[in-house]
XYZ file of C-alpha atoms in Angstrom:
645
model
C -79.603 25.128 -103.643
C -83.075 25.030 -102.212
C -84.399 20.907 -100.505
C -85.881 18.749 -102.639
C -88.595 19.276 -99.863
C -88.794 23.179 -100.401
C -89.171 22.385 -104.143
C -92.028 19.885 -103.796
C -93.980 22.512 -101.576
C -93.658 25.224 -104.143
C -94.833 22.892 -106.837
C -97.694 21.962 -104.715
C -98.972 25.705 -103.821
C -98.242 26.042 -107.555
C -101.128 23.752 -108.513
C -103.096 25.193 -105.994
C -102.830 28.817 -106.817
C -103.417 28.013 -110.178
C -105.332 24.811 -111.093
C -107.940 27.366 -113.666
C -106.241 29.428 -116.291
C -106.521 33.293 -116.154
C -108.763 34.658 -118.792
C -109.228 38.212 -119.465
C -113.252 39.194 -118.779
C -115.070 42.271 -119.045
C -116.735 43.393 -115.712
C -120.819 42.308 -117.342
C -119.701 39.406 -118.179
C -118.695 37.947 -114.854
C -121.174 35.592 -113.505
C -122.590 38.771 -110.797
C -123.256 38.151 -107.215
C -122.828 40.368 -104.254
C -120.012 41.461 -102.439
C -117.296 38.714 -102.179
C -117.895 36.107 -99.823
C -115.989 35.445 -97.066
C -113.302 33.049 -97.021
C -114.747 30.180 -95.466
C -117.700 30.580 -98.104
C -115.192 29.656 -100.309
C -113.865 27.079 -98.961
C -117.148 25.623 -99.234
C -118.070 25.771 -102.712
C -118.055 28.506 -104.274
C -115.995 28.274 -107.836
C -113.559 30.653 -108.115
C -112.221 32.259 -111.478
C -108.847 33.077 -111.719
C -109.257 36.749 -113.839
C -107.816 39.766 -115.776
C -110.218 43.030 -115.518
C -110.817 45.806 -115.981
C -112.203 49.465 -114.757
C -112.497 52.653 -113.214
C -112.815 52.936 -110.103
C -116.418 54.295 -108.517
C -116.380 54.388 -104.601
C -113.804 53.627 -102.226
C -114.809 51.364 -98.774
C -113.953 50.690 -95.738
C -112.332 47.168 -97.215
C -111.593 47.556 -101.014
C -113.302 49.607 -103.594
C -115.678 49.153 -106.869
C -114.718 49.602 -109.929
C -117.795 49.817 -113.341
C -116.664 48.845 -117.193
C -115.490 51.878 -118.774
C -118.508 51.344 -121.638
C -120.867 48.847 -120.389
C -123.050 46.274 -122.263
C -125.830 49.100 -122.488
C -128.098 46.251 -120.975
C -130.278 46.376 -117.558
C -129.897 42.756 -116.578
C -126.100 42.926 -116.176
C -123.877 44.794 -113.501
C -121.802 46.467 -114.914
C -118.975 46.372 -111.815
C -117.679 44.628 -109.559
C -116.406 44.971 -106.446
C -112.341 44.345 -105.240
C -111.178 43.356 -101.664
C -107.719 44.934 -102.148
C -106.181 47.759 -99.942
C -107.402 51.160 -100.837
C -103.659 53.156 -100.518
C -103.349 55.350 -103.926
C -106.381 55.310 -104.763
C -108.289 57.605 -106.113
C -111.756 57.940 -107.872
C -111.366 57.955 -111.151
C -108.627 55.694 -111.657
C -108.450 53.411 -114.443
C -106.913 49.551 -112.836
C -106.352 46.324 -114.976
C -106.352 43.800 -111.919
C -105.605 40.471 -112.618
C -107.140 38.265 -109.258
C -109.445 35.829 -108.030
C -113.160 36.301 -108.534
C -115.811 34.824 -106.266
C -119.749 35.200 -106.627
C -119.543 39.045 -107.527
C -115.809 39.948 -105.775
C -112.038 40.144 -106.840
C -110.230 39.469 -104.084
C -106.075 37.389 -103.674
C -105.059 40.485 -105.996
C -101.723 39.063 -108.022
C -101.449 42.312 -110.321
C -103.282 45.702 -109.673
C -101.838 48.487 -112.226
C -103.130 51.623 -113.419
C -104.346 52.772 -116.623
C -105.070 55.997 -116.938
C -106.523 58.523 -113.992
C -109.695 61.109 -114.739
C -111.838 58.605 -116.471
C -115.951 58.906 -115.799
C -117.325 56.015 -117.022
C -120.895 54.549 -118.132
C -123.511 57.198 -116.606
C -127.130 55.330 -116.135
C -129.822 57.871 -116.211
C -132.556 56.289 -113.486
C -136.012 58.020 -111.531
C -136.440 57.730 -108.114
C -138.241 55.652 -107.386
C -139.651 54.724 -109.832
C -136.584 52.848 -110.097
C -136.167 51.936 -107.413
C -135.145 47.955 -108.256
C -131.954 48.760 -110.840
C -129.960 49.844 -107.414
C -129.918 46.754 -105.708
C -128.914 45.076 -108.450
C -126.198 46.817 -110.252
C -124.339 47.758 -106.739
C -121.153 49.611 -108.194
C -122.475 51.716 -110.664
C -122.555 55.457 -111.413
C -126.158 56.548 -111.838
C -127.341 59.590 -112.531
C -131.429 60.904 -111.060
C -132.488 62.269 -114.441
C -135.448 64.584 -111.630
C -135.276 66.411 -108.805
C -134.480 65.389 -105.994
C -135.272 66.629 -102.053
C -133.686 66.070 -98.324
C -136.277 64.956 -96.380
C -133.953 64.147 -93.335
C -130.929 65.056 -92.209
C -130.953 63.484 -88.659
C -127.964 61.197 -89.970
C -125.629 64.194 -91.490
C -123.343 63.502 -88.325
C -122.407 60.680 -89.493
C -122.168 61.856 -93.170
C -126.016 60.337 -94.620
C -128.827 62.460 -95.943
C -131.951 60.689 -97.073
C -133.529 62.270 -100.704
C -136.108 61.473 -101.515
C -138.528 62.459 -105.713
C -140.415 65.710 -103.324
C -140.993 66.707 -99.029
C -142.858 63.429 -97.675
C -145.422 64.905 -95.721
C -146.603 62.980 -92.641
C -149.252 60.344 -92.772
C -152.017 61.471 -90.747
C -151.124 65.186 -91.896
C -152.590 64.239 -95.116
C -155.213 61.186 -94.579
C -157.270 60.373 -92.028
C -155.732 57.817 -89.267
C -155.903 54.409 -90.424
C -157.850 54.689 -93.549
C -156.489 52.725 -96.794
C -154.788 56.043 -98.607
C -153.108 56.097 -94.986
C -151.364 53.098 -94.961
C -151.050 53.579 -99.183
C -149.315 56.613 -98.420
C -147.011 55.276 -95.297
C -146.061 52.590 -97.942
C -145.502 54.641 -100.384
C -143.234 57.406 -98.159
C -140.766 53.895 -97.261
C -139.969 53.494 -100.525
C -138.945 57.116 -101.256
C -135.663 57.061 -99.244
C -132.770 57.210 -100.847
C -129.750 57.644 -98.558
C -126.518 59.208 -99.757
C -123.282 60.038 -98.570
C -120.233 61.421 -99.300
C -117.306 58.992 -100.631
C -115.085 59.085 -98.629
C -117.347 59.618 -95.501
C -117.320 62.405 -93.644
C -119.283 64.080 -91.326
C -121.808 67.186 -92.242
C -121.033 66.871 -96.233
C -122.492 68.650 -99.323
C -122.818 71.679 -96.293
C -124.235 75.231 -97.307
C -122.262 78.620 -97.308
C -124.075 78.934 -93.664
C -122.982 76.068 -92.439
C -126.085 74.065 -92.811
C -127.747 71.562 -95.160
C -132.142 72.221 -94.264
C -134.901 69.206 -95.199
C -136.840 70.796 -97.770
C -133.387 71.421 -99.697
C -133.129 70.140 -103.623
C -130.366 69.134 -106.193
C -130.973 68.399 -109.307
C -129.491 65.585 -111.546
C -127.269 64.150 -108.767
C -124.476 61.571 -109.245
C -123.315 58.502 -107.049
C -122.597 55.161 -107.598
C -125.264 52.278 -105.640
C -123.602 51.231 -102.948
C -126.562 48.767 -101.778
C -130.258 48.456 -102.543
C -130.964 52.390 -102.097
C -127.736 53.697 -101.254
C -125.788 56.014 -103.213
C -122.324 57.411 -102.210
C -121.288 60.507 -103.979
C -117.601 61.456 -104.801
C -118.033 65.239 -105.411
C -119.948 68.380 -103.534
C -123.514 68.403 -105.658
C -125.419 71.879 -105.433
C -128.399 71.495 -102.905
C -130.748 74.754 -103.170
C -134.156 76.570 -102.378
C -135.256 76.599 -99.241
C -132.470 79.171 -97.755
C -132.635 80.377 -94.018
C -135.136 82.359 -93.444
C -134.608 85.452 -92.255
C -138.675 87.261 -90.248
C -141.776 86.048 -90.788
C -143.049 86.081 -94.209
C -147.288 86.179 -96.733
C -148.185 87.865 -93.614
C -150.258 90.354 -95.314
C -151.560 93.564 -94.922
C -151.709 93.441 -91.313
C -152.224 95.705 -87.686
C -151.870 93.025 -85.597
C -149.422 89.722 -85.325
C -149.487 87.241 -83.172
C -146.555 84.014 -82.795
C -147.525 80.312 -80.866
C -144.256 79.002 -80.298
C -143.040 75.484 -78.363
C -139.506 76.807 -76.689
C -138.550 73.180 -76.454
C -138.228 73.662 -72.074
C -137.131 76.875 -71.741
C -135.672 76.643 -68.060
C -134.867 79.560 -66.269
C -134.214 78.058 -63.136
C -133.695 75.391 -60.875
C -132.213 73.224 -63.934
C -132.394 68.965 -64.278
C -129.255 67.723 -64.258
C -129.950 65.152 -67.085
C -130.543 67.415 -69.571
C -133.189 65.534 -70.348
C -135.674 68.402 -69.009
C -134.144 71.894 -70.817
C -130.905 72.866 -69.629
C -128.391 70.951 -67.682
C -126.503 74.139 -65.935
C -126.407 77.352 -65.918
C -124.116 78.008 -69.523
C -125.826 75.570 -71.765
C -128.757 78.164 -70.094
C -127.341 80.868 -71.403
C -126.726 79.478 -75.250
C -130.361 78.708 -75.227
C -131.275 81.987 -74.008
C -129.233 83.928 -76.284
C -130.557 81.712 -78.904
C -134.579 81.641 -78.678
C -134.531 85.890 -78.599
C -132.636 86.088 -81.941
C -135.853 84.089 -82.827
C -138.669 86.171 -80.986
C -136.523 89.568 -81.985
C -136.934 88.481 -85.492
C -139.898 87.614 -85.847
C -141.824 90.980 -83.875
C -144.691 90.025 -82.476
C -147.811 91.982 -81.069
C -148.409 88.920 -78.475
C -146.288 86.157 -78.362
C -148.308 82.929 -77.132
C -145.266 80.683 -75.328
C -145.186 77.143 -74.809
C -143.137 75.231 -72.773
C -141.473 77.512 -70.669
C -141.185 77.160 -66.896
C -143.706 77.394 -64.009
C -143.397 80.732 -62.201
C -142.480 84.119 -63.423
C -139.238 83.736 -64.051
C -138.792 82.751 -67.568
C -141.615 84.586 -68.720
C -138.873 87.567 -66.664
C -136.190 86.829 -68.298
C -138.230 87.397 -71.758
C -139.561 90.285 -71.031
C -136.229 92.117 -70.213
C -134.775 90.941 -73.033
C -137.112 91.547 -75.793
C -137.327 95.781 -73.849
C -133.332 95.335 -73.842
C -133.577 94.999 -78.088
C -135.748 97.361 -78.749
C -134.119 99.636 -76.051
C -136.974 100.165 -73.986
C -140.115 99.406 -71.530
C -142.262 98.345 -74.900
C -143.218 94.439 -73.306
C -144.858 92.875 -70.625
C -145.947 89.141 -69.625
C -149.677 87.801 -67.976
C -148.660 86.676 -64.543
C -150.585 83.471 -63.632
C -149.704 83.070 -60.719
C -148.322 79.821 -61.317
C -145.105 79.244 -58.887
C -141.598 77.198 -59.678
C -142.111 73.636 -60.154
C -138.751 72.092 -61.216
C -138.262 71.679 -64.899
C -142.497 71.414 -65.117
C -143.789 73.830 -67.723
C -146.184 75.934 -69.053
C -148.174 78.017 -71.571
C -147.157 81.906 -71.280
C -148.553 85.062 -72.905
C -146.031 87.727 -73.964
C -147.304 91.056 -75.089
C -146.247 94.451 -76.318
C -147.983 96.858 -74.191
C -148.151 100.354 -76.378
C -149.870 98.095 -79.113
C -152.659 95.676 -76.696
C -153.747 96.235 -73.817
C -154.934 92.708 -72.211
C -159.645 92.774 -71.453
C -160.786 90.848 -68.614
C -159.048 88.071 -66.664
C -156.860 84.808 -67.493
C -158.819 81.565 -67.620
C -156.803 79.075 -66.762
C -158.552 75.847 -68.257
C -157.034 72.198 -66.865
C -158.818 69.155 -67.816
C -155.796 66.893 -67.941
C -153.127 68.573 -68.248
C -152.530 71.898 -66.014
C -151.358 75.678 -67.266
C -151.252 73.954 -70.455
C -154.436 75.965 -72.074
C -155.209 79.534 -71.276
C -156.970 81.754 -72.312
C -157.162 85.869 -72.514
C -158.635 88.698 -74.806
C -156.396 91.427 -75.459
C -157.271 94.687 -77.362
C -155.815 96.695 -79.932
C -154.873 100.070 -79.312
C -155.144 101.612 -82.586
C -158.902 100.715 -83.037
C -159.988 100.032 -79.594
C -160.777 96.620 -81.552
C -160.884 92.859 -79.658
C -160.529 89.255 -80.288
C -160.233 86.344 -78.279
C -156.330 84.522 -77.504
C -156.836 81.013 -76.877
C -153.469 78.858 -76.680
C -152.992 75.637 -75.925
C -150.083 72.856 -75.799
C -152.057 69.389 -75.539
C -150.955 65.815 -74.456
C -148.133 64.766 -76.132
C -147.990 61.382 -78.161
C -144.465 60.198 -75.480
C -145.025 57.856 -73.083
C -146.764 55.375 -74.773
C -146.044 52.255 -72.476
C -148.432 54.195 -69.303
C -151.424 54.583 -71.282
C -154.172 52.424 -70.730
C -157.975 51.909 -72.564
C -158.716 53.917 -75.062
C -154.942 55.753 -75.025
C -153.379 53.519 -76.356
C -151.852 53.225 -79.546
C -154.434 52.584 -82.159
C -151.646 51.694 -84.722
C -154.070 54.049 -87.248
C -150.749 56.664 -86.950
C -152.266 58.828 -83.651
C -149.764 57.488 -81.839
C -150.913 57.239 -77.913
C -153.160 59.844 -75.317
C -155.504 60.200 -78.825
C -158.678 59.773 -75.810
C -156.601 62.690 -73.801
C -156.092 64.880 -77.094
C -159.233 64.974 -78.018
C -160.855 66.008 -74.183
C -158.738 68.793 -74.331
C -159.812 69.889 -77.653
C -163.282 69.666 -76.727
C -162.483 71.703 -73.501
C -161.337 74.408 -75.559
C -164.149 74.647 -77.424
C -166.331 75.096 -74.298
C -163.882 77.097 -72.978
C -163.810 79.455 -75.962
C -167.502 79.401 -75.848
C -167.681 80.669 -72.979
C -165.336 83.399 -73.587
C -167.462 84.458 -76.998
C -170.335 85.744 -74.767
C -167.311 88.956 -74.323
C -166.104 88.652 -77.172
C -166.160 86.977 -80.941
C -163.681 86.546 -82.145
C -162.196 83.706 -81.635
C -158.061 82.852 -82.186
C -157.040 78.853 -81.239
C -153.436 78.583 -81.419
C -150.908 75.962 -80.190
C -149.196 72.679 -80.148
C -151.766 70.569 -80.245
C -149.186 67.339 -80.014
C -151.707 66.630 -83.363
C -151.686 66.635 -87.179
C -154.345 67.869 -89.094
C -156.261 65.064 -90.326
C -156.041 63.572 -86.728
C -159.254 63.620 -84.471
C -158.596 66.451 -82.067
C -158.201 68.908 -85.048
C -161.728 67.338 -85.824
C -162.993 68.642 -83.339
C -161.918 72.395 -83.867
C -163.344 71.883 -87.616
C -166.294 70.581 -86.882
C -167.087 73.134 -83.906
C -165.956 75.197 -87.242
C -162.891 77.048 -86.750
C -160.991 77.018 -90.090
C -157.258 76.019 -89.990
C -155.579 79.419 -92.026
C -151.888 77.540 -92.425
C -154.340 74.980 -94.642
C -156.368 78.322 -95.528
C -153.227 79.958 -97.350
C -150.923 77.118 -97.650
C -152.675 73.901 -98.595
C -151.646 71.112 -97.820
C -147.954 71.738 -98.239
C -147.942 73.741 -94.444
C -145.339 71.978 -91.905
C -144.304 72.885 -88.411
C -142.501 69.972 -87.118
C -140.576 67.052 -88.716
C -140.861 62.902 -87.708
C -138.219 60.204 -89.709
C -137.844 62.358 -92.596
C -142.028 63.394 -92.626
C -143.166 66.897 -91.968
C -146.283 67.773 -90.774
C -148.448 70.657 -88.667
C -148.361 70.029 -84.873
C -148.778 73.899 -84.366
C -151.696 74.662 -85.375
C -153.318 78.310 -86.512
C -157.598 78.051 -86.096
C -160.158 80.946 -86.209
C -163.461 81.397 -85.951
C -165.647 82.283 -89.410
C -165.549 85.974 -87.633
C -162.051 86.509 -86.833
C -160.539 83.994 -89.741
C -162.209 86.980 -92.479
C -159.874 89.370 -90.175
C -156.474 87.443 -90.977
C -154.831 88.712 -93.859
C -151.839 85.653 -93.551
C -150.448 83.050 -91.902
C -147.451 81.034 -91.843
C -144.823 79.086 -90.059
C -141.390 80.570 -89.361
C -139.438 77.588 -90.524
C -135.844 78.113 -88.394
C -135.921 74.926 -86.782
C -137.571 71.886 -87.725
C -135.582 72.059 -91.856
C -132.645 72.157 -89.314
C -129.974 69.285 -87.746
C -129.614 69.590 -84.101
C -125.410 70.434 -84.539
C -126.531 73.684 -83.761
C -129.024 73.176 -80.617
C -127.699 74.461 -77.348
C -127.103 71.745 -75.949
C -123.914 70.024 -78.822
C -120.480 71.706 -79.165
C -120.980 72.961 -82.555
C -124.380 75.071 -81.582
C -123.778 78.133 -82.856
C -125.355 81.395 -81.576
C -128.031 82.283 -83.563
C -131.619 81.102 -84.142
C -131.346 78.474 -85.915
C -132.536 75.530 -84.176
C -133.827 77.261 -81.234
C -136.048 74.054 -80.352
C -137.623 71.293 -82.276
C -140.964 73.465 -83.663
C -141.517 76.166 -85.874
C -142.882 79.169 -84.570
C -146.382 79.982 -86.559
C -147.451 83.533 -86.920
C -150.572 85.723 -88.376
C -151.399 88.638 -89.917
C -154.681 89.908 -88.238
C -156.452 93.522 -89.572
C -158.179 93.513 -86.739
C -161.826 95.749 -87.483
C -161.447 95.248 -91.141
C -163.716 92.070 -92.773
C -162.477 92.663 -95.966
C -162.013 88.486 -96.610
C -166.462 87.649 -96.202
C -166.619 84.892 -98.624
C -163.248 83.539 -99.096
C -164.372 80.069 -97.305
C -167.049 78.951 -99.592
C -164.754 77.705 -102.521
C -167.106 75.611 -105.244
C -165.165 73.784 -107.997
C -165.666 73.058 -111.871
C -163.379 72.141 -114.920
C -162.897 72.915 -118.536
C -160.813 69.775 -119.454
C -161.608 66.995 -120.425
C -159.026 64.694 -120.991
C -156.974 61.814 -119.399
C -156.507 61.705 -116.165
C -159.559 63.481 -115.304
C -161.101 66.225 -112.766
C -164.896 65.092 -111.503
C -166.115 67.472 -109.383
C -169.032 68.071 -107.140
C -171.185 70.960 -105.568
C -169.961 70.983 -101.618
C -166.558 72.048 -102.857
C -164.626 69.069 -103.170
C -163.104 68.142 -106.619
C -161.707 64.614 -107.111
C -158.943 63.253 -109.677
C -159.149 60.053 -111.097
C -157.120 57.848 -112.816
C -153.821 59.071 -111.067
C -152.784 56.496 -109.140
C -149.598 57.127 -107.322
C -148.329 59.509 -109.632
C -147.516 62.626 -107.745
C -149.997 66.138 -107.800
C -149.142 69.368 -107.741
C -151.788 72.586 -107.528
C -150.139 76.003 -108.588
C -151.735 79.564 -108.575
C -151.693 82.289 -110.868
C -148.246 83.500 -109.562
C -147.050 79.872 -110.048
C -147.452 79.503 -105.763
C -147.055 75.055 -105.504
C -150.515 75.040 -102.900
C -150.416 71.386 -102.306
C -147.962 68.647 -103.472
C -147.439 65.076 -102.707
C -148.211 61.963 -104.003
C -151.432 60.772 -104.859
C -152.219 57.442 -102.357
C -155.258 55.635 -103.860
C -155.271 53.187 -106.276
C -158.468 54.611 -107.985
C -159.539 58.278 -107.204
C -157.781 61.136 -104.654
C -160.505 63.329 -103.074
C -160.002 67.311 -101.844
C -162.071 70.219 -100.252
C -161.169 73.384 -102.305
C -161.409 74.741 -98.808
C -159.138 72.555 -97.289
C -156.479 73.497 -99.468
C -156.968 76.831 -98.577
C -157.928 77.463 -102.535
C -159.310 80.980 -103.103
C -161.487 81.625 -106.022
C -159.856 81.850 -109.160
C -158.245 79.726 -111.990
C -155.253 76.524 -111.148
C -152.840 74.207 -112.438
C -153.406 70.963 -111.759
C -150.266 69.168 -112.673
C -149.600 65.231 -112.602
C -145.817 63.521 -112.656
C -146.477 59.439 -114.289
C -145.439 56.893 -112.567
C -143.016 55.423 -115.730
C -141.515 59.775 -116.061
C -143.686 60.305 -119.349
C -144.303 63.558 -120.245
C -146.489 65.773 -117.568
C -150.074 66.425 -117.687
C -151.586 69.728 -117.021
C -156.007 70.765 -115.860
C -157.322 73.206 -115.563
C -158.990 73.782 -112.536
C -161.737 76.652 -111.493
C -162.694 77.070 -107.882
C -165.329 80.028 -107.949
């Protein structure tokens, strides 16, 4: 028989735990809040409710799970889900549970009973448009939603930790699209920041959603993604969605009917000897160097260029000699050679260099080195195509990087306009390149400028080339959609192809070989997960150009003038200088298609009044184009006709 003291204690506990009556609630009728507060918060005045409710498990967390009402109340002002602070042992997605416990401001804790009513259940799903309805996520944690659209992988940096970033379209960097420091630049940066949805597997695993190649590339798409809201811009997915598009390429494409193929490739510290033990500047030892070499050589073989302009290779001749030996071995003969620039090995300092096919081209004249500001990173060499004795000048460049901002002084300090540090040096270098090319043009009129300029398309160093009359060939062929590098989920071109007009009229195509920028670093030679293939052999993509040297069949393609035959809202206004302006389309998504259905430009209009475009800058040659505008509220898209003549 229990003592009187024990009975009194039990009575007190009963009063403390049942001082309020149990009530059955639908989840959407509960007072809504965030995750269940701490015990301290509960003791500081949050009134508890002793409840019974039923819901379907939508997501598991480290310390509990979410349940959602099976049907919901079809009212977007209320949340149909609630967090349950309980052991997840035996709990699965789709379990329908009846729970009795204590509810306090958004969560159920102190679970008394938990019974499984059914399994494999699906709650009501709310359809959303991202990012137009992003605000819905913050107030409806725990609910299952479906994004009624196509989403694009824009960042896989945290893929190893189980998270990827999806956006409504591929996000382009601010100064890739807009003038540095402009209001359009600021608006685009703001729009990009709002268009990042973080998606994880549930339960969270490393490298989720991998495709048959074991990768998940940025630029991949997914339709009608379903997931559970777990934060203001976070969703977890309990199944394996189908991603498609932007498959791994095996060779460069869209080069046309060329007789000469030229590439530029930043090889990210290709070091042949004198390794840096820290691994900061290339491979740290011979084992890593062997992996790096194998991956890079597979890429060069796939590119199959007649002339390789290579960047970030070790000074001296050993690195170039290794590359030539590997290419000759793969080709089965003595086909390749390199230009000996006379440099000596100096630690892990790198340079640019030329490798070429001796049976296709021959060097003409001597190598010119332009050592203004950065040493051995701006070189010029003329080449002659053996089959017809036509020649051109190849200017290969690697301009000063944006890194090391803390050491920048004066005009080289970051001006916070999107161009980063050392912009003044890059401008100076670009001017020196133009001057050197002008000098070289005295012996050959056709000039090709390629390389890693460490500047995006609208930045000042690139304006130097365009002001001097050079044509941005990637923009010409691909509009504003080209990219060779990805940083913090935003893509852009750091690796450029410029040609003066006479050479541009002989160019049949230009493309980016997307084997690196879209891939996760798990495939790099420094990782235990490294794969022996060309994918992620560097952090930059190679850029490749096809030239029909001696054939000026593209004369006049760079004089686009635009007119329009549409009289609808939104509308396009044109000018005689080859520009057109899209009005009344603020923050809508714009896509310009050619008659084959290929997208020539895709971006969010980042101006609240009008967005102005240049047909030549977008690479719009003569013909008809369709301009599609997806309105912000998700209504039916508007299509306009655009004529370039």
